[in-house]
Amino acid sequence: MAKKEYAFYPGCSSQKGASASNYLVSVESMCQTLDIKMTEIPDWNCCGASISYAEAGELPRHVMNARNFALAEQNLPERDIVATCAACWLGARESKERLEHSNVLLADTNTALKEAGLNLKVIPEVRHMVEVLIEDLGYAELASHVKKPLEGMKIAGYVGCQTNRPFGIAGESFENPMYLDKLIESVGAEATKYDQKVTCCGGALAFSEPDKAQAQIKDIIEAAYDSGAEMLVTPCPLCQANTEVYQGQINKKYGTKFNLPVLYYSQLMVLAYGGSAKDAGLNGQVIRARKLEEFAGK
Amino acid sequence: MAEIKHAAYICKGCELGSRLDAAALVKVATKDGKMPLVREHDFLCSAEGVAMIKNDIANEGVTHAAICACSRRAKTEAFNFPTVAVSRGNLREGVIWIRPDTDEARETTQEMAEDYVRMACAEVKAMKVPEGNQNTGTSKTLLVVGGGMSGMTAALEAAKTGYKVVLVEKTGALGGMAGQLWKRIPNREPFKAPMDSGVADLVAQIEADASIKVYLNAVIAKTSGAPGRFRVDIAVESGPTVTEDIGAIIQATGFTPYDVNKLGKLGGGQANVVDQLGLEALAKSANGGAIKRADGKDVKSAVFVQCAGQRDTSGEHLSYCSGHCCATSVKQAMYFKDANPDVETVILFTDLRMPGNNEDFYRAAQNKGIVFRKGEVSNVSGGDTCKVQFKDLILDEDTSTDADIVVLATGMVPTTGPDLDQLSEANRAAEGGDTTAKEQVVQMMSKSVLNLDYRQGPDVPQFKHGFNDSHFICFPYETRRTAIYAAGPVRRPMDIAQAQEDATGAAMKAIQAIENAGLGKAAHPRSGDLSFPSVRLEGCTQCKRCTVECPFGAIDEDEKRFPLFNESRCRRCGTCMGACPVRVISFENYSVNTVGAQIKAVDIPDEFSEKPRVLILACENDAYPALDMAGMNRNAYDPFVRIIPVRCLGSVNTIWITDALNSGYDGVMLMGCKHGDQYQCHFVKGSELGRYRMSKVYDTLKGMNLETERLMDLEVAITDVDTLPQKINDYAAKIVEMGMSPFKGL
Amino acid sequence: MSDMNQQMAAKYQGNFLKEIEEQAETGEWVKMCMQCGVCSGSCPTNFHPGWEHPPQEIFMMIRAGKREEVLSSQSMWMCVSCYNCYVRCPRKVPITHIMHGIAEYAYRIGRAPKNQPTLHLSQTFWNNATKTGRVNEVQLTQTLYFKDGIASGIKKAMAMQDVALGLVKAGRLNLMEAIGGGHKCKDIKGIHAMLAKAKELEAQRKGRAA
């Protein structure tokens, strides 16, 4: 199979030493196994995320994404942009959709881009890593690389919001998307069924409205435990961080005893493909995934 | 007529041969059924089997055939022998399909089959070949009463099909309510703006059509006769009364808006508060320009109040929804917005009902900036600045808004003529000498639309709220007068699109009725039936039960108060036959005897046999097909029941019940359709009348010293396929618990 | 800023629906709401406790011209951008964007609630991200936790100590960023010029030029 090449948009949280650095580590390792070549967009910038809406306004937000599009078009022509972060993917896709549907907005955007010496003609496809895995490779191909199936492990696939709504993964329902469960199954683990699969973790409001966000996170973790899950798996850095790092605070507030590891799908795949704990970025877990560490050591 | 010869045929196909002892059945038919000719066949409905029967008819002189095979509802084309009387013994759906194929069940299954053979033989002996109604009419002309959208559509549809039409309109012009509209709710893509009403086009088509004769300023003075031969007197204003020969009638007399003056709290009657028709008048005079109020002032803001005097729970106004008014208000708000987007339009609703493509119309309205607020209006005051007080149901607050004009969405009141029950009550009082009642009768009669010369009254019977009565689920255009159909808002509230569809359907049904009447055949649900009721007048006691009870007003009375049957008006339900206390009414192929003989033919084992017998009289429209389908699904039920289909619960004569119980049956079960407000009876009143009659039998049972539970009335719908067997079994178990009837062997 | 509020109020003369249609991002969709309430029932933050005015109500209030109550409401700021209302709306009204759009407009004309924490987060985030083109997570966290002055900042920082410590231990909080190191774009100058232009154009397009 020919090597697949993409313009990589890692996003702020997936840089070295940043909050989702373990995601980046595992994605790099996973792509190596799957023979996917990811070339970083040179000098890419922040997507703005959803939360910037009040200060940024409309056009500045789109312009930020447009700059990335223009850089990709200029330096990595005819490649799809692939984001690993759900929010980056959503922000970029939203800008692409708006710019493609409004000539006024596109003209204004180019006026602004000119200030940075750029110009946007064609907006590349903007895709999430998961789409590349499912659509360009397929579940069978993903499973074919498995050397050590994660047999007997019970994992709750936590899809959350932004890979699911409003765009979603093609062919999936908003209310019960199955792609994450299928990814879990393709590496030999068992996907548990629980009713908080697409509940919001609170997103950025974990900072500004911690009580509301933590109430939601509690519902998610509780339901995952009830389904018999030993860990949670997500495709989104903010989901990962929110559901992992606030468990201690929730325990204090609600008297719960949560200690549920939260992983990225890519970490599971690296381990199933025979990678080490380090390749999978397991050292980046705040709540250690001991079962996986043991598994990697075998 | 040639000599009578009976024959019975026993089919062995569909596993009947292996499940049953066919030789024994042949013996039963010969010995108990007293059939001179009995044949069995491996596959009776095959070409060869049918040829065998045809050969017997042609060469053996067979005039009466008892076909013991499948249900009477199956293989109707194969077993169609129009020149002979045919009965059917239901051995397949009624016996082997509802019994398990086990050794224990074999004996009772065989007994069941033998009884059905006896019953089929007994029935056919009591039958005659129907000769058909000779008293047929020949007029193929349709009368359409009402020249609005429904009436014009019905007339044109019938004319296009090749029938002559007489169209009677009471005003001086065609168009009706639709003719008073500026524009109509759109009925085609893109459903975004009001459309031309289409009235002018229909009027032009009618004027150009030579087969439609129009009477304007005309009303129906009198309608006599029957389907195919109605004689209709048309009184034309300042002209002579004309008489037309008519085959069938469509009543499309439409509606009047609910009187806005009754809505004082909503500003009815005050300046600048109008109903929807009032706004149409203003829009018409604006002719596409800015709509002005009656005082000539420009309208800058308009408020529409939905459900004004409708969906009223207090009992003071209309309790129902008229269906079109939400879309009509949207349309009218668009009149303003399309002429000038700066006019503020607010629609106050509690529940917005925009079915079908009206949803797109609603979106278009929102897009045009029409504001929709969910609110309950408590008070409207008219004047130069109108004030609408309401409770905003979303924001949960009492508030108000001002407007230059307020439009009240009032409801539709049908134009059906007087209520027959009230009229007959007034008539009775008037006959007793009550002078106010006399005036009342005159006043009520002045509202009559059809002036039918029928014993049961001058118009079609009404159901709720003054709309005409019809079988809402199955036969929506029907009225309770054969060959008289209702179309449009006279039938139920509806908009133009629905009314036109209605009118087309009614026209088709009217044509069918004309053709059937010409051939002496029944209209649905027994369409094609050639039998009709005949009465042995020498036995009649002039009790009038038949003339009063006939759900279709088919029976008049002569001067001596004997029943006078109008066969063409008859639907063949047999309610008259069930009602007749002296049993002088019968059909050639369905009579007190055809059923009575079957009841007597069943073998009743003695009280020590532990084999009870339960008679089931099942309505052929719902219960009997449900039982057949239970058989098709192989849903087993008790082997001690014997089922006889009846045309309607209304045709059940109490003599059948008392005879059955007297002769040792342990129980009788009646299966009929739902009655009352949500009735499903195909003959509208049949099951209700039948049940009322049966309630009297309980006294007889007490007189016989029998438990009243030995008569059971069960409401059955055609969908009860899976629950019906259980209900039968439950009743059979109850009979066993009660013990055997003491009347056995007497 | 309050000048801007008066200026806008004068411009639209009580037609608040029109004001929102022209000023708030995707505000032209407000009129298409059919008041079914699916959005309010789908919102995860409408239950812990409920919003002062759930989206359905906000839309009705706009139609009813309740300008002050809408613009000064805390409600829109409760949006977590989960897009649940957005995908479930039978009218396909982009509710998430409208909530953001109204909030943004309220802020822009100086009508947003004082000390609104999510507004503060939005300001902090955007300023942080655009300073170098990429987010500096340590500085972001510091700014957020010290927003209410030193006293409550310390309290919150104490509460968050475990969280931060956990991230540091896991190698997911780059302490280099605290002292201005870490990730940044090369063409910071270009980015700033580009954003300044974008801001100017947007203000012009919405008639909000200063």
PDB file of C-alpha atoms in Angstrom, chain B residues 143-155 167-169 176 249-255 415 449-450 484-491 499 503 506:
ATOM      1  CA  LEU B 143     -76.860  16.402  -8.386  1.00  0.00           C
ATOM      2  CA  VAL B 144     -74.304  18.590  -6.668  1.00  0.00           C
ATOM      3  CA  VAL B 145     -75.685  20.894  -3.998  1.00  0.00           C
ATOM      4  CA  GLY B 146     -73.409  23.848  -3.386  1.00  0.00           C
ATOM      5  CA  GLY B 147     -71.284  25.747  -5.898  1.00  0.00           C
ATOM      6  CA  GLY B 148     -68.188  26.384  -3.815  1.00  0.00           C
ATOM      7  CA  MET B 149     -64.782  24.825  -4.202  1.00  0.00           C
ATOM      8  CA  SER B 150     -65.988  21.348  -3.221  1.00  0.00           C
ATOM      9  CA  GLY B 151     -69.136  21.466  -5.310  1.00  0.00           C
ATOM     10  CA  MET B 152     -67.445  22.819  -8.438  1.00  0.00           C
ATOM     11  CA  THR B 153     -64.681  20.245  -8.127  1.00  0.00           C
ATOM     12  CA  ALA B 154     -67.140  17.379  -7.696  1.00  0.00           C
ATOM     13  CA  ALA B 155     -69.153  18.572 -10.698  1.00  0.00           C
ATOM     14  CA  LEU B 167     -75.244  21.954  -9.942  1.00  0.00           C
ATOM     15  CA  VAL B 168     -77.440  23.947  -7.570  1.00  0.00           C
ATOM     16  CA  GLU B 169     -76.099  27.073  -5.870  1.00  0.00           C
ATOM     17  CA  GLY B 176     -68.677  29.911  -2.376  1.00  0.00           C
ATOM     18  CA  ILE B 249     -76.414  13.405  -4.821  1.00  0.00           C
ATOM     19  CA  ILE B 250     -73.354  15.155  -3.480  1.00  0.00           C
ATOM     20  CA  GLN B 251     -73.934  17.597  -0.698  1.00  0.00           C
ATOM     21  CA  ALA B 252     -71.177  20.195  -0.759  1.00  0.00           C
ATOM     22  CA  THR B 253     -72.880  22.965   1.127  1.00  0.00           C
ATOM     23  CA  GLY B 254     -69.771  23.997   3.012  1.00  0.00           C
ATOM     24  CA  PHE B 255     -69.672  26.105   6.133  1.00  0.00           C
ATOM     25  CA  THR B 415     -74.210  23.729   6.748  1.00  0.00           C
ATOM     26  CA  VAL B 449     -80.780  21.546   2.641  1.00  0.00           C
ATOM     27  CA  LEU B 450     -82.051  18.463   0.825  1.00  0.00           C
ATOM     28  CA  ILE B 484     -76.041  10.785  -1.001  1.00  0.00           C
ATOM     29  CA  TYR B 485     -72.442  11.796  -0.356  1.00  0.00           C
ATOM     30  CA  ALA B 486     -70.935  14.671   1.556  1.00  0.00           C
ATOM     31  CA  ALA B 487     -67.808  16.501   0.528  1.00  0.00           C
ATOM     32  CA  GLY B 488     -65.875  19.407   1.968  1.00  0.00           C
ATOM     33  CA  PRO B 489     -66.323  21.275   5.244  1.00  0.00           C
ATOM     34  CA  VAL B 490     -69.889  20.037   5.631  1.00  0.00           C
ATOM     35  CA  ARG B 491     -68.303  16.713   6.544  1.00  0.00           C
ATOM     36  CA  ALA B 499     -62.006  19.833   0.190  1.00  0.00           C
ATOM     37  CA  ALA B 503     -64.959  16.301  -3.674  1.00  0.00           C
ATOM     38  CA  ALA B 506     -67.230  11.786  -3.307  1.00  0.00           C
TER      39      ALA B 506
END
